[in-house]
PDB file of C-alpha atoms and ligand atoms in Angstrom:
ATOM      1  CA  UNK A   1      16.215  10.800 -33.891  1.00 98.00           C
ATOM      2  CA  UNK A   2      14.707  13.750 -32.396  1.00 98.00           C
ATOM      3  CA  UNK A   3      15.266  15.092 -28.689  1.00 98.00           C
ATOM      4  CA  UNK A   4      12.400  16.377 -27.266  1.00 98.00           C
ATOM      5  CA  UNK A   5      12.518  18.260 -23.843  1.00 98.00           C
ATOM      6  CA  UNK A   6       9.158  19.962 -23.600  1.00 98.00           C
ATOM      7  CA  UNK A   7       5.937  18.266 -22.643  1.00 98.00           C
ATOM      8  CA  UNK A   8       3.997  20.430 -25.373  1.00 98.00           C
ATOM      9  CA  UNK A   9       6.173  19.475 -28.133  1.00 98.00           C
ATOM     10  CA  UNK A  10       5.884  15.601 -26.911  1.00 98.00           C
ATOM     11  CA  UNK A  11       2.409  15.760 -27.384  1.00 98.00           C
ATOM     12  CA  UNK A  12       2.542  17.536 -30.394  1.00 98.00           C
ATOM     13  CA  UNK A  13       4.878  14.755 -31.897  1.00 98.00           C
ATOM     14  CA  UNK A  14       2.702  12.011 -31.096  1.00 98.00           C
ATOM     15  CA  UNK A  15      -0.665  13.660 -31.894  1.00 98.00           C
ATOM     16  CA  UNK A  16       1.227  13.794 -35.399  1.00 98.00           C
ATOM     17  CA  UNK A  17       2.508  10.475 -35.716  1.00 98.00           C
ATOM     18  CA  UNK A  18      -1.126   9.015 -34.441  1.00 98.00           C
ATOM     19  CA  UNK A  19      -2.686  11.046 -37.250  1.00 98.00           C
ATOM     20  CA  UNK A  20      -0.439   9.557 -39.601  1.00 98.00           C
ATOM     21  CA  UNK A  21      -1.752   6.241 -39.133  1.00 98.00           C
ATOM     22  CA  UNK A  22       1.600   5.150 -37.189  1.00 98.00           C
ATOM     23  CA  UNK A  23       1.495   3.277 -33.704  1.00 98.00           C
ATOM     24  CA  UNK A  24       4.273   4.396 -30.996  1.00 98.00           C
ATOM     25  CA  UNK A  25       5.985   2.141 -28.289  1.00 98.00           C
ATOM     26  CA  UNK A  26       7.226   4.131 -25.364  1.00 98.00           C
ATOM     27  CA  UNK A  27      10.024   2.901 -23.232  1.00 99.00           C
ATOM     28  CA  UNK A  28      10.188   4.448 -19.899  1.00 98.00           C
ATOM     29  CA  UNK A  29      13.873   4.725 -18.350  1.00 98.00           C
ATOM     30  CA  UNK A  30      15.984   6.802 -15.916  1.00 98.00           C
ATOM     31  CA  UNK A  31      19.091   6.732 -18.383  1.00 98.00           C
ATOM     32  CA  UNK A  32      22.630   5.761 -18.077  1.00 98.00           C
ATOM     33  CA  UNK A  33      21.461   2.920 -20.629  1.00 98.00           C
ATOM     34  CA  UNK A  34      22.474  -0.113 -20.734  1.00 98.00           C
ATOM     35  CA  UNK A  35      21.698  -3.308 -22.529  1.00 98.00           C
ATOM     36  CA  UNK A  36      18.942  -3.978 -20.336  1.00 98.00           C
ATOM     37  CA  UNK A  37      16.999  -0.478 -21.352  1.00 98.00           C
ATOM     38  CA  UNK A  38      18.068  -1.511 -25.040  1.00 98.00           C
ATOM     39  CA  UNK A  39      16.346  -4.531 -25.041  1.00 98.00           C
ATOM     40  CA  UNK A  40      13.015  -2.804 -24.121  1.00 98.00           C
ATOM     41  CA  UNK A  41      13.557  -0.528 -27.292  1.00 98.00           C
ATOM     42  CA  UNK A  42      14.474  -3.467 -29.564  1.00 98.00           C
ATOM     43  CA  UNK A  43      11.032  -5.171 -28.164  1.00 98.00           C
ATOM     44  CA  UNK A  44       9.205  -1.639 -29.214  1.00 98.00           C
ATOM     45  CA  UNK A  45      11.285  -1.444 -32.210  1.00 98.00           C
ATOM     46  CA  UNK A  46       9.676  -4.780 -33.325  1.00 98.00           C
ATOM     47  CA  UNK A  47       6.151  -4.153 -32.560  1.00 98.00           C
ATOM     48  CA  UNK A  48       5.816  -0.271 -33.349  1.00 98.00           C
ATOM     49  CA  UNK A  49       6.037   2.327 -36.098  1.00 98.00           C
ATOM     50  CA  UNK A  50       7.853   5.078 -33.509  1.00 98.00           C
ATOM     51  CA  UNK A  51       9.738   4.332 -30.338  1.00 99.00           C
ATOM     52  CA  UNK A  52       9.710   7.136 -28.111  1.00 99.00           C
ATOM     53  CA  UNK A  53      12.599   6.735 -25.211  1.00 99.00           C
ATOM     54  CA  UNK A  54      12.150   8.783 -21.970  1.00 99.00           C
ATOM     55  CA  UNK A  55      15.187   9.702 -19.980  1.00 98.00           C
ATOM     56  CA  UNK A  56      14.149  11.199 -16.625  1.00 98.00           C
ATOM     57  CA  UNK A  57      15.547  10.573 -13.061  1.00 98.00           C
ATOM     58  CA  UNK A  58      12.197  11.091 -11.154  1.00 98.00           C
ATOM     59  CA  UNK A  59      12.885  12.842  -8.112  1.00 98.00           C
ATOM     60  CA  UNK A  60       9.092  11.593  -6.784  1.00 97.00           C
ATOM     61  CA  UNK A  61      10.533   7.768  -6.675  1.00 97.00           C
ATOM     62  CA  UNK A  62      13.517   8.344  -4.314  1.00 96.00           C
ATOM     63  CA  UNK A  63      13.519   8.636  -0.525  1.00 94.00           C
ATOM     64  CA  UNK A  64      15.476  10.915   1.242  1.00 93.00           C
ATOM     65  CA  UNK A  65      18.862   9.741   1.792  1.00 92.00           C
ATOM     66  CA  UNK A  66      18.739   7.751  -1.331  1.00 94.00           C
ATOM     67  CA  UNK A  67      21.002   8.227  -4.596  1.00 94.00           C
ATOM     68  CA  UNK A  68      18.932  10.878  -6.414  1.00 96.00           C
ATOM     69  CA  UNK A  69      21.882  13.522  -6.914  1.00 95.00           C
ATOM     70  CA  UNK A  70      24.872  10.857  -7.534  1.00 95.00           C
ATOM     71  CA  UNK A  71      22.505   8.179  -9.683  1.00 96.00           C
ATOM     72  CA  UNK A  72      24.529   8.236 -13.028  1.00 96.00           C
ATOM     73  CA  UNK A  73      23.873  10.517 -16.134  1.00 97.00           C
ATOM     74  CA  UNK A  74      25.093  10.566 -19.634  1.00 98.00           C
ATOM     75  CA  UNK A  75      22.953  12.004 -22.011  1.00 98.00           C
ATOM     76  CA  UNK A  76      25.737  11.933 -24.785  1.00 98.00           C
ATOM     77  CA  UNK A  77      26.270   8.360 -24.448  1.00 98.00           C
ATOM     78  CA  UNK A  78      22.540   7.836 -24.189  1.00 98.00           C
ATOM     79  CA  UNK A  79      21.680   9.837 -27.114  1.00 98.00           C
ATOM     80  CA  UNK A  80      24.324   7.573 -29.389  1.00 98.00           C
ATOM     81  CA  UNK A  81      23.441   4.285 -27.827  1.00 98.00           C
ATOM     82  CA  UNK A  82      19.702   5.237 -28.514  1.00 98.00           C
ATOM     83  CA  UNK A  83      19.939   6.377 -31.833  1.00 98.00           C
ATOM     84  CA  UNK A  84      22.182   2.967 -32.615  1.00 98.00           C
ATOM     85  CA  UNK A  85      19.313   0.937 -31.563  1.00 97.00           C
ATOM     86  CA  UNK A  86      16.857   3.149 -33.445  1.00 97.00           C
ATOM     87  CA  UNK A  87      14.454   5.057 -30.970  1.00 98.00           C
ATOM     88  CA  UNK A  88      12.837   7.728 -32.907  1.00 98.00           C
ATOM     89  CA  UNK A  89      12.600  10.141 -30.122  1.00 98.00           C
ATOM     90  CA  UNK A  90      14.463  10.750 -26.670  1.00 98.00           C
ATOM     91  CA  UNK A  91      11.917  12.562 -24.404  1.00 99.00           C
ATOM     92  CA  UNK A  92      14.097  14.139 -21.418  1.00 98.00           C
ATOM     93  CA  UNK A  93      11.937  16.475 -19.419  1.00 98.00           C
ATOM     94  CA  UNK A  94      13.748  18.432 -16.670  1.00 98.00           C
ATOM     95  CA  UNK A  95      12.373  17.962 -13.136  1.00 98.00           C
ATOM     96  CA  UNK A  96      11.080  21.179 -13.232  1.00 98.00           C
ATOM     97  CA  UNK A  97       8.757  20.590 -16.523  1.00 98.00           C
ATOM     98  CA  UNK A  98       7.404  17.466 -14.748  1.00 98.00           C
ATOM     99  CA  UNK A  99       6.504  18.787 -11.362  1.00 98.00           C
ATOM    100  CA  UNK A 100       6.374  22.609 -11.601  1.00 98.00           C
ATOM    101  CA  UNK A 101       5.381  24.588  -8.565  1.00 98.00           C
ATOM    102  CA  UNK A 102       2.466  23.742  -7.116  1.00 98.00           C
ATOM    103  CA  UNK A 103       2.184  20.242  -8.557  1.00 98.00           C
ATOM    104  CA  UNK A 104       0.061  18.384  -5.951  1.00 98.00           C
ATOM    105  CA  UNK A 105      -1.419  14.982  -7.859  1.00 98.00           C
ATOM    106  CA  UNK A 106       0.180  11.706  -6.908  1.00 98.00           C
ATOM    107  CA  UNK A 107      -1.341   8.262  -8.098  1.00 98.00           C
ATOM    108  CA  UNK A 108      -1.000   5.389  -5.652  1.00 96.00           C
ATOM    109  CA  UNK A 109      -1.743   1.730  -5.817  1.00 96.00           C
ATOM    110  CA  UNK A 110      -2.737   0.380  -2.595  1.00 94.00           C
ATOM    111  CA  UNK A 111      -2.523  -2.901  -0.877  1.00 91.00           C
ATOM    112  CA  UNK A 112      -0.055  -5.814  -0.893  1.00 87.00           C
ATOM    113  CA  UNK A 113       1.303  -4.522  -4.376  1.00 92.00           C
ATOM    114  CA  UNK A 114       2.960  -1.735  -3.371  1.00 93.00           C
ATOM    115  CA  UNK A 115       3.426  -2.118   0.895  1.00 91.00           C
ATOM    116  CA  UNK A 116       5.508  -5.497   0.474  1.00 87.00           C
ATOM    117  CA  UNK A 117       9.132  -5.821  -0.459  1.00 86.00           C
ATOM    118  CA  UNK A 118      10.387  -2.689  -2.162  1.00 86.00           C
ATOM    119  CA  UNK A 119       7.655  -0.903  -0.703  1.00 84.00           C
ATOM    120  CA  UNK A 120       8.585  -1.703   2.898  1.00 84.00           C
ATOM    121  CA  UNK A 121      12.076  -0.932   2.451  1.00 84.00           C
ATOM    122  CA  UNK A 122      11.653   2.501   0.174  1.00 88.00           C
ATOM    123  CA  UNK A 123       8.321   3.926   1.359  1.00 85.00           C
ATOM    124  CA  UNK A 124       6.943   6.229  -1.208  1.00 91.00           C
ATOM    125  CA  UNK A 125       8.685   4.540  -4.022  1.00 95.00           C
ATOM    126  CA  UNK A 126       5.836   3.037  -5.796  1.00 96.00           C
ATOM    127  CA  UNK A 127       3.882   6.589  -5.600  1.00 97.00           C
ATOM    128  CA  UNK A 128       6.653   7.987  -7.390  1.00 98.00           C
ATOM    129  CA  UNK A 129       6.853   5.402 -10.277  1.00 98.00           C
ATOM    130  CA  UNK A 130       3.138   5.234 -10.675  1.00 98.00           C
ATOM    131  CA  UNK A 131       2.788   9.101 -10.841  1.00 98.00           C
ATOM    132  CA  UNK A 132       5.532   9.523 -13.376  1.00 98.00           C
ATOM    133  CA  UNK A 133       4.481   6.564 -15.449  1.00 98.00           C
ATOM    134  CA  UNK A 134       0.714   7.600 -15.285  1.00 98.00           C
ATOM    135  CA  UNK A 135       2.253  11.304 -16.598  1.00 98.00           C
ATOM    136  CA  UNK A 136       4.256   9.629 -19.580  1.00 98.00           C
ATOM    137  CA  UNK A 137       1.495   7.701 -20.742  1.00 98.00           C
ATOM    138  CA  UNK A 138      -0.737  10.611 -20.691  1.00 98.00           C
ATOM    139  CA  UNK A 139       1.975  12.551 -22.791  1.00 98.00           C
ATOM    140  CA  UNK A 140       2.941  10.283 -25.322  1.00 98.00           C
ATOM    141  CA  UNK A 141      -0.167   8.491 -25.347  1.00 98.00           C
ATOM    142  CA  UNK A 142       1.354   5.456 -26.483  1.00 98.00           C
ATOM    143  CA  UNK A 143      -0.047   2.001 -28.080  1.00 98.00           C
ATOM    144  CA  UNK A 144       2.301  -0.002 -25.839  1.00 98.00           C
ATOM    145  CA  UNK A 145       4.696   0.952 -23.512  1.00 98.00           C
ATOM    146  CA  UNK A 146       7.863  -1.820 -22.493  1.00 98.00           C
ATOM    147  CA  UNK A 147       8.803  -2.336 -18.955  1.00 98.00           C
ATOM    148  CA  UNK A 148      11.544  -4.857 -17.337  1.00 98.00           C
ATOM    149  CA  UNK A 149      11.052  -7.905 -15.505  1.00 98.00           C
ATOM    150  CA  UNK A 150      14.019  -7.031 -13.642  1.00 98.00           C
ATOM    151  CA  UNK A 151      11.541  -4.518 -11.544  1.00 97.00           C
ATOM    152  CA  UNK A 152       9.131  -7.519 -11.121  1.00 97.00           C
ATOM    153  CA  UNK A 153       6.619  -5.474  -8.421  1.00 96.00           C
ATOM    154  CA  UNK A 154       7.068  -1.957 -10.593  1.00 97.00           C
ATOM    155  CA  UNK A 155       5.755  -4.120 -13.725  1.00 98.00           C
ATOM    156  CA  UNK A 156       2.770  -5.493 -11.489  1.00 97.00           C
ATOM    157  CA  UNK A 157       2.101  -1.814 -10.057  1.00 97.00           C
ATOM    158  CA  UNK A 158       2.383  -0.264 -13.368  1.00 98.00           C
ATOM    159  CA  UNK A 159      -0.217  -3.092 -14.787  1.00 98.00           C
ATOM    160  CA  UNK A 160      -2.180  -2.401 -11.836  1.00 97.00           C
ATOM    161  CA  UNK A 161      -2.624   1.042 -12.161  1.00 98.00           C
ATOM    162  CA  UNK A 162      -3.180   1.069 -15.765  1.00 98.00           C
ATOM    163  CA  UNK A 163      -6.084  -1.717 -15.390  1.00 98.00           C
ATOM    164  CA  UNK A 164      -7.552   0.243 -12.751  1.00 98.00           C
ATOM    165  CA  UNK A 165      -7.518   3.611 -14.184  1.00 98.00           C
ATOM    166  CA  UNK A 166      -8.429   2.291 -17.893  1.00 98.00           C
ATOM    167  CA  UNK A 167      -5.486   3.732 -19.344  1.00 97.00           C
ATOM    168  CA  UNK A 168      -5.240   2.952 -22.794  1.00 94.00           C
ATOM    169  CA  UNK A 169      -2.746   0.958 -24.453  1.00 96.00           C
ATOM    170  CA  UNK A 170      -0.827  -2.280 -23.832  1.00 98.00           C
ATOM    171  CA  UNK A 171       1.678  -2.812 -20.887  1.00 98.00           C
ATOM    172  CA  UNK A 172       4.527  -5.021 -22.249  1.00 98.00           C
ATOM    173  CA  UNK A 173       6.906  -6.782 -19.856  1.00 98.00           C
ATOM    174  CA  UNK A 174      10.530  -7.931 -20.983  1.00 98.00           C
ATOM    175  CA  UNK A 175      12.614 -10.795 -19.764  1.00 98.00           C
ATOM    176  CA  UNK A 176      15.723  -9.775 -17.556  1.00 98.00           C
ATOM    177  CA  UNK A 177      19.395  -8.981 -19.511  1.00 98.00           C
ATOM    178  CA  UNK A 178      22.423 -10.264 -17.493  1.00 98.00           C
ATOM    179  CA  UNK A 179      25.981 -10.278 -17.603  1.00 98.00           C
ATOM    180  CA  UNK A 180      27.585 -13.358 -18.723  1.00 98.00           C
ATOM    181  CA  UNK A 181      28.194 -14.128 -14.919  1.00 98.00           C
ATOM    182  CA  UNK A 182      24.368 -13.765 -14.174  1.00 98.00           C
ATOM    183  CA  UNK A 183      24.150 -10.327 -12.693  1.00 98.00           C
ATOM    184  CA  UNK A 184      21.463  -8.369 -13.952  1.00 98.00           C
ATOM    185  CA  UNK A 185      22.639  -5.368 -15.694  1.00 98.00           C
ATOM    186  CA  UNK A 186      21.372  -2.271 -13.591  1.00 97.00           C
ATOM    187  CA  UNK A 187      22.736   1.413 -14.157  1.00 94.00           C
ATOM    188  CA  UNK A 188      23.325   1.167 -10.285  1.00 95.00           C
ATOM    189  CA  UNK A 189      26.147  -1.824 -11.152  1.00 97.00           C
ATOM    190  CA  UNK A 190      28.712   1.080 -11.770  1.00 97.00           C
ATOM    191  CA  UNK A 191      28.741   1.793  -7.995  1.00 97.00           C
ATOM    192  CA  UNK A 192      30.167  -1.217  -7.157  1.00 98.00           C
ATOM    193  CA  UNK A 193      34.074  -1.670  -6.224  1.00 98.00           C
ATOM    194  CA  UNK A 194      35.982  -4.084  -8.394  1.00 98.00           C
ATOM    195  CA  UNK A 195      35.558  -6.717  -5.055  1.00 98.00           C
ATOM    196  CA  UNK A 196      31.647  -5.895  -4.692  1.00 98.00           C
ATOM    197  CA  UNK A 197      31.717  -6.556  -8.288  1.00 98.00           C
ATOM    198  CA  UNK A 198      32.964 -10.000  -7.999  1.00 98.00           C
ATOM    199  CA  UNK A 199      30.681 -10.639  -4.794  1.00 98.00           C
ATOM    200  CA  UNK A 200      27.110  -9.418  -6.812  1.00 98.00           C
ATOM    201  CA  UNK A 201      26.692 -12.387  -8.958  1.00 98.00           C
ATOM    202  CA  UNK A 202      26.035 -14.290  -5.752  1.00 98.00           C
ATOM    203  CA  UNK A 203      22.503 -12.664  -6.019  1.00 98.00           C
ATOM    204  CA  UNK A 204      21.738 -14.715  -9.037  1.00 98.00           C
ATOM    205  CA  UNK A 205      23.623 -17.931  -8.208  1.00 98.00           C
ATOM    206  CA  UNK A 206      21.359 -18.338  -5.074  1.00 98.00           C
ATOM    207  CA  UNK A 207      18.325 -17.631  -7.313  1.00 98.00           C
ATOM    208  CA  UNK A 208      19.663 -20.043 -10.090  1.00 98.00           C
ATOM    209  CA  UNK A 209      19.853 -22.452  -6.728  1.00 98.00           C
ATOM    210  CA  UNK A 210      15.819 -21.660  -5.668  1.00 98.00           C
ATOM    211  CA  UNK A 211      15.392 -22.758  -9.369  1.00 97.00           C
ATOM    212  CA  UNK A 212      17.175 -25.797  -9.087  1.00 97.00           C
ATOM    213  CA  UNK A 213      15.860 -26.949  -5.798  1.00 97.00           C
ATOM    214  CA  UNK A 214      12.191 -26.233  -7.305  1.00 97.00           C
ATOM    215  CA  UNK A 215      12.644 -28.114 -10.324  1.00 95.00           C
ATOM    216  CA  UNK A 216      14.075 -31.067  -7.776  1.00 96.00           C
ATOM    217  CA  UNK A 217      10.739 -31.057  -5.995  1.00 96.00           C
ATOM    218  CA  UNK A 218      11.715 -28.880  -2.798  1.00 96.00           C
ATOM    219  CA  UNK A 219       8.425 -26.905  -2.632  1.00 96.00           C
ATOM    220  CA  UNK A 220       8.914 -25.588   0.935  1.00 98.00           C
ATOM    221  CA  UNK A 221       9.179 -21.799   0.734  1.00 98.00           C
ATOM    222  CA  UNK A 222      11.221 -21.684   4.199  1.00 98.00           C
ATOM    223  CA  UNK A 223      13.774 -24.090   2.917  1.00 98.00           C
ATOM    224  CA  UNK A 224      14.429 -22.699  -0.504  1.00 98.00           C
ATOM    225  CA  UNK A 225      14.807 -19.176   1.550  1.00 98.00           C
ATOM    226  CA  UNK A 226      17.340 -20.808   3.806  1.00 98.00           C
ATOM    227  CA  UNK A 227      19.290 -22.140   0.864  1.00 98.00           C
ATOM    228  CA  UNK A 228      19.453 -18.731  -0.621  1.00 98.00           C
ATOM    229  CA  UNK A 229      20.426 -17.130   2.566  1.00 98.00           C
ATOM    230  CA  UNK A 230      23.516 -19.767   2.731  1.00 98.00           C
ATOM    231  CA  UNK A 231      24.400 -18.649  -0.551  1.00 98.00           C
ATOM    232  CA  UNK A 232      24.294 -14.571  -0.064  1.00 98.00           C
ATOM    233  CA  UNK A 233      26.084 -14.662   3.346  1.00 97.00           C
ATOM    234  CA  UNK A 234      29.114 -16.169   1.185  1.00 97.00           C
ATOM    235  CA  UNK A 235      29.582 -12.580  -0.086  1.00 97.00           C
ATOM    236  CA  UNK A 236      31.748 -10.722   2.573  1.00 97.00           C
ATOM    237  CA  UNK A 237      29.551  -7.277   1.940  1.00 98.00           C
ATOM    238  CA  UNK A 238      26.225  -8.582   0.886  1.00 98.00           C
ATOM    239  CA  UNK A 239      23.674  -7.516   3.114  1.00 98.00           C
ATOM    240  CA  UNK A 240      20.269  -8.963   2.626  1.00 97.00           C
ATOM    241  CA  UNK A 241      16.968  -6.545   2.768  1.00 95.00           C
ATOM    242  CA  UNK A 242      14.562  -9.161   1.964  1.00 96.00           C
ATOM    243  CA  UNK A 243      14.122 -12.652   0.187  1.00 97.00           C
ATOM    244  CA  UNK A 244      10.408 -13.132  -0.845  1.00 96.00           C
ATOM    245  CA  UNK A 245       8.551 -15.954  -2.190  1.00 97.00           C
ATOM    246  CA  UNK A 246       5.214 -14.838  -3.203  1.00 96.00           C
ATOM    247  CA  UNK A 247       2.736 -15.662  -5.843  1.00 95.00           C
ATOM    248  CA  UNK A 248       3.945 -14.291  -9.110  1.00 96.00           C
ATOM    249  CA  UNK A 249       0.738 -12.637  -9.813  1.00 93.00           C
ATOM    250  CA  UNK A 250      -0.509 -11.132  -6.481  1.00 92.00           C
ATOM    251  CA  UNK A 251       2.683 -10.934  -4.417  1.00 93.00           C
ATOM    252  CA  UNK A 252       0.977 -13.099  -1.753  1.00 93.00           C
ATOM    253  CA  UNK A 253       3.684 -14.636   0.288  1.00 94.00           C
ATOM    254  CA  UNK A 254       3.544 -18.389  -0.304  1.00 96.00           C
ATOM    255  CA  UNK A 255       4.658 -21.049   2.019  1.00 97.00           C
ATOM    256  CA  UNK A 256       4.636 -23.716  -1.029  1.00 97.00           C
ATOM    257  CA  UNK A 257       5.690 -23.029  -4.714  1.00 96.00           C
ATOM    258  CA  UNK A 258       2.719 -23.353  -6.565  1.00 92.00           C
ATOM    259  CA  UNK A 259       1.907 -22.449  -9.851  1.00 92.00           C
ATOM    260  CA  UNK A 260       4.366 -19.333 -11.076  1.00 95.00           C
ATOM    261  CA  UNK A 261       5.905 -18.343  -8.124  1.00 98.00           C
ATOM    262  CA  UNK A 262       8.202 -15.128  -8.024  1.00 98.00           C
ATOM    263  CA  UNK A 263      11.457 -15.346  -5.770  1.00 98.00           C
ATOM    264  CA  UNK A 264      12.649 -11.842  -5.262  1.00 98.00           C
ATOM    265  CA  UNK A 265      15.822 -10.299  -3.628  1.00 98.00           C
ATOM    266  CA  UNK A 266      16.958  -6.952  -2.686  1.00 97.00           C
ATOM    267  CA  UNK A 267      20.531  -7.132  -1.231  1.00 98.00           C
ATOM    268  CA  UNK A 268      22.885  -4.341  -0.331  1.00 98.00           C
ATOM    269  CA  UNK A 269      26.259  -5.265  -1.996  1.00 98.00           C
ATOM    270  CA  UNK A 270      28.495  -2.711   0.001  1.00 98.00           C
ATOM    271  CA  UNK A 271      26.432   0.566  -0.192  1.00 96.00           C
ATOM    272  CA  UNK A 272      24.815  -0.593  -3.194  1.00 97.00           C
ATOM    273  CA  UNK A 273      21.337  -1.691  -3.178  1.00 96.00           C
ATOM    274  CA  UNK A 274      20.900  -4.102  -5.896  1.00 98.00           C
ATOM    275  CA  UNK A 275      17.315  -6.620  -6.861  1.00 97.00           C
ATOM    276  CA  UNK A 276      16.821  -9.270  -9.017  1.00 98.00           C
ATOM    277  CA  UNK A 277      14.294 -12.179  -9.425  1.00 98.00           C
ATOM    278  CA  UNK A 278      13.178 -15.450 -11.088  1.00 98.00           C
ATOM    279  CA  UNK A 279       9.874 -17.103 -11.807  1.00 97.00           C
ATOM    280  CA  UNK A 280       9.708 -20.555 -10.798  1.00 95.00           C
ATOM    281  CA  UNK A 281       6.943 -22.758 -11.041  1.00 87.00           C
ATOM    282  CA  UNK A 282       6.193 -26.280  -9.229  1.00 80.00           C
TER     283      UNK A 282
HETATM  284  P1  LIG B 301      15.754   2.239 -14.902  1.00 73.29           P
HETATM  285  O1  LIG B 301      16.391   3.249 -15.826  1.00 73.29           O
HETATM  286  O2  LIG B 301      16.137   1.388 -14.208  1.00 73.29           O
HETATM  287  O3  LIG B 301      14.474   2.893 -14.362  1.00 73.29           O
HETATM  288  O4  LIG B 301      15.036   0.800 -15.897  1.00 73.29           O
HETATM  289  C1  LIG B 301      13.918   1.239 -16.809  1.00 73.29           C
HETATM  290  C2  LIG B 301      13.501  -0.046 -17.464  1.00 73.29           C
HETATM  291  O5  LIG B 301      14.391  -0.716 -18.073  1.00 73.29           O
HETATM  292  C3  LIG B 301      12.552  -0.385 -16.569  1.00 73.29           C
HETATM  293  O6  LIG B 301      11.622  -0.869 -17.077  1.00 73.29           O
HETATM  294  C4  LIG B 301      13.242  -1.694 -15.827  1.00 73.29           C
HETATM  295  O7  LIG B 301      12.478  -2.792 -15.547  1.00 73.29           O
HETATM  296  C5  LIG B 301      14.271  -1.931 -17.230  1.00 73.29           C
HETATM  297  N1  LIG B 301      15.336  -2.553 -17.237  1.00 73.29           N
HETATM  298  C6  LIG B 301      16.211  -2.393 -16.102  1.00 73.29           C
HETATM  299  N2  LIG B 301      17.368  -3.384 -16.078  1.00 73.29           N
HETATM  300  C7  LIG B 301      16.903  -4.079 -16.746  1.00 73.29           C
HETATM  301  C8  LIG B 301      17.411  -5.537 -17.036  1.00 73.29           C
HETATM  302  N3  LIG B 301      18.601  -6.027 -16.772  1.00 73.29           N
HETATM  303  N4  LIG B 301      17.101  -6.281 -17.877  1.00 73.29           N
HETATM  304  C9  LIG B 301      15.557  -5.865 -18.444  1.00 73.29           C
HETATM  305  N5  LIG B 301      15.282  -4.319 -18.241  1.00 73.29           N
HETATM  306  C10 LIG B 301      15.857  -3.886 -17.252  1.00 73.29           C
END
């Protein structure tokens, strides 16, 4: 497996691979790999000749007071896990390489897609995400790039950006990977104390309940939200950031579940903010 930190070297690698007629799959991550990330790499491995995984903790998507400095990092472990999964190249640029002095250009997807949910609680977050993904797509020029449904809003923002800016290549969305008790895998789960870890699956339990209610014919968003709230309140250290029931494509709020509907939750468990979602349909 190659390990590249320099943008020009990454470009050369991609250019050479393309010249040899090989397809490239890109898996953007912030590292501290878990099976969620590795499932993206597996999807890329199945569909592309070359798998490039980027590992970059992107300062532009963290707000002041967020966990940029303490975000977990372990490059040695990440290199081992990526190699075992058949990743061909890790691209791990420094912050200075990506945002050198004088850096001035950001990509902003406007409207409901970025202003609601996580955009409301984390202003500028999606500007940072869109910018770094645009840069990675420009540098690596993949045929396909892979993102997790775990970050459903991020996936929609990236699809919109790539579509609006006519970026070549396909955006693929991969299902959420969970722990046996339902907790969605996340690098941030490592922040949880034992007690918080026991409470955290309440988030998925509440989403499962929403799914059950909808399939039993309860289609009122307000009533489903109330049931979710009841379950989340059972966790002593769980504090709700948002519970949203929205159209799965536009993120416009719905009053009644109709077609593909996204139920998305962000909640603090202790000090750790976790997100999760399910797609339900009427
Ligand atoms: P991150 O390192 O948290 O920025 O995540 C990198 C990519 O992995 C994003 O596209 C995430 O949506 C995806 N991802 C993170 N957790 C999971 C999970 N539990 N299941 C599937 N994909 C995930």
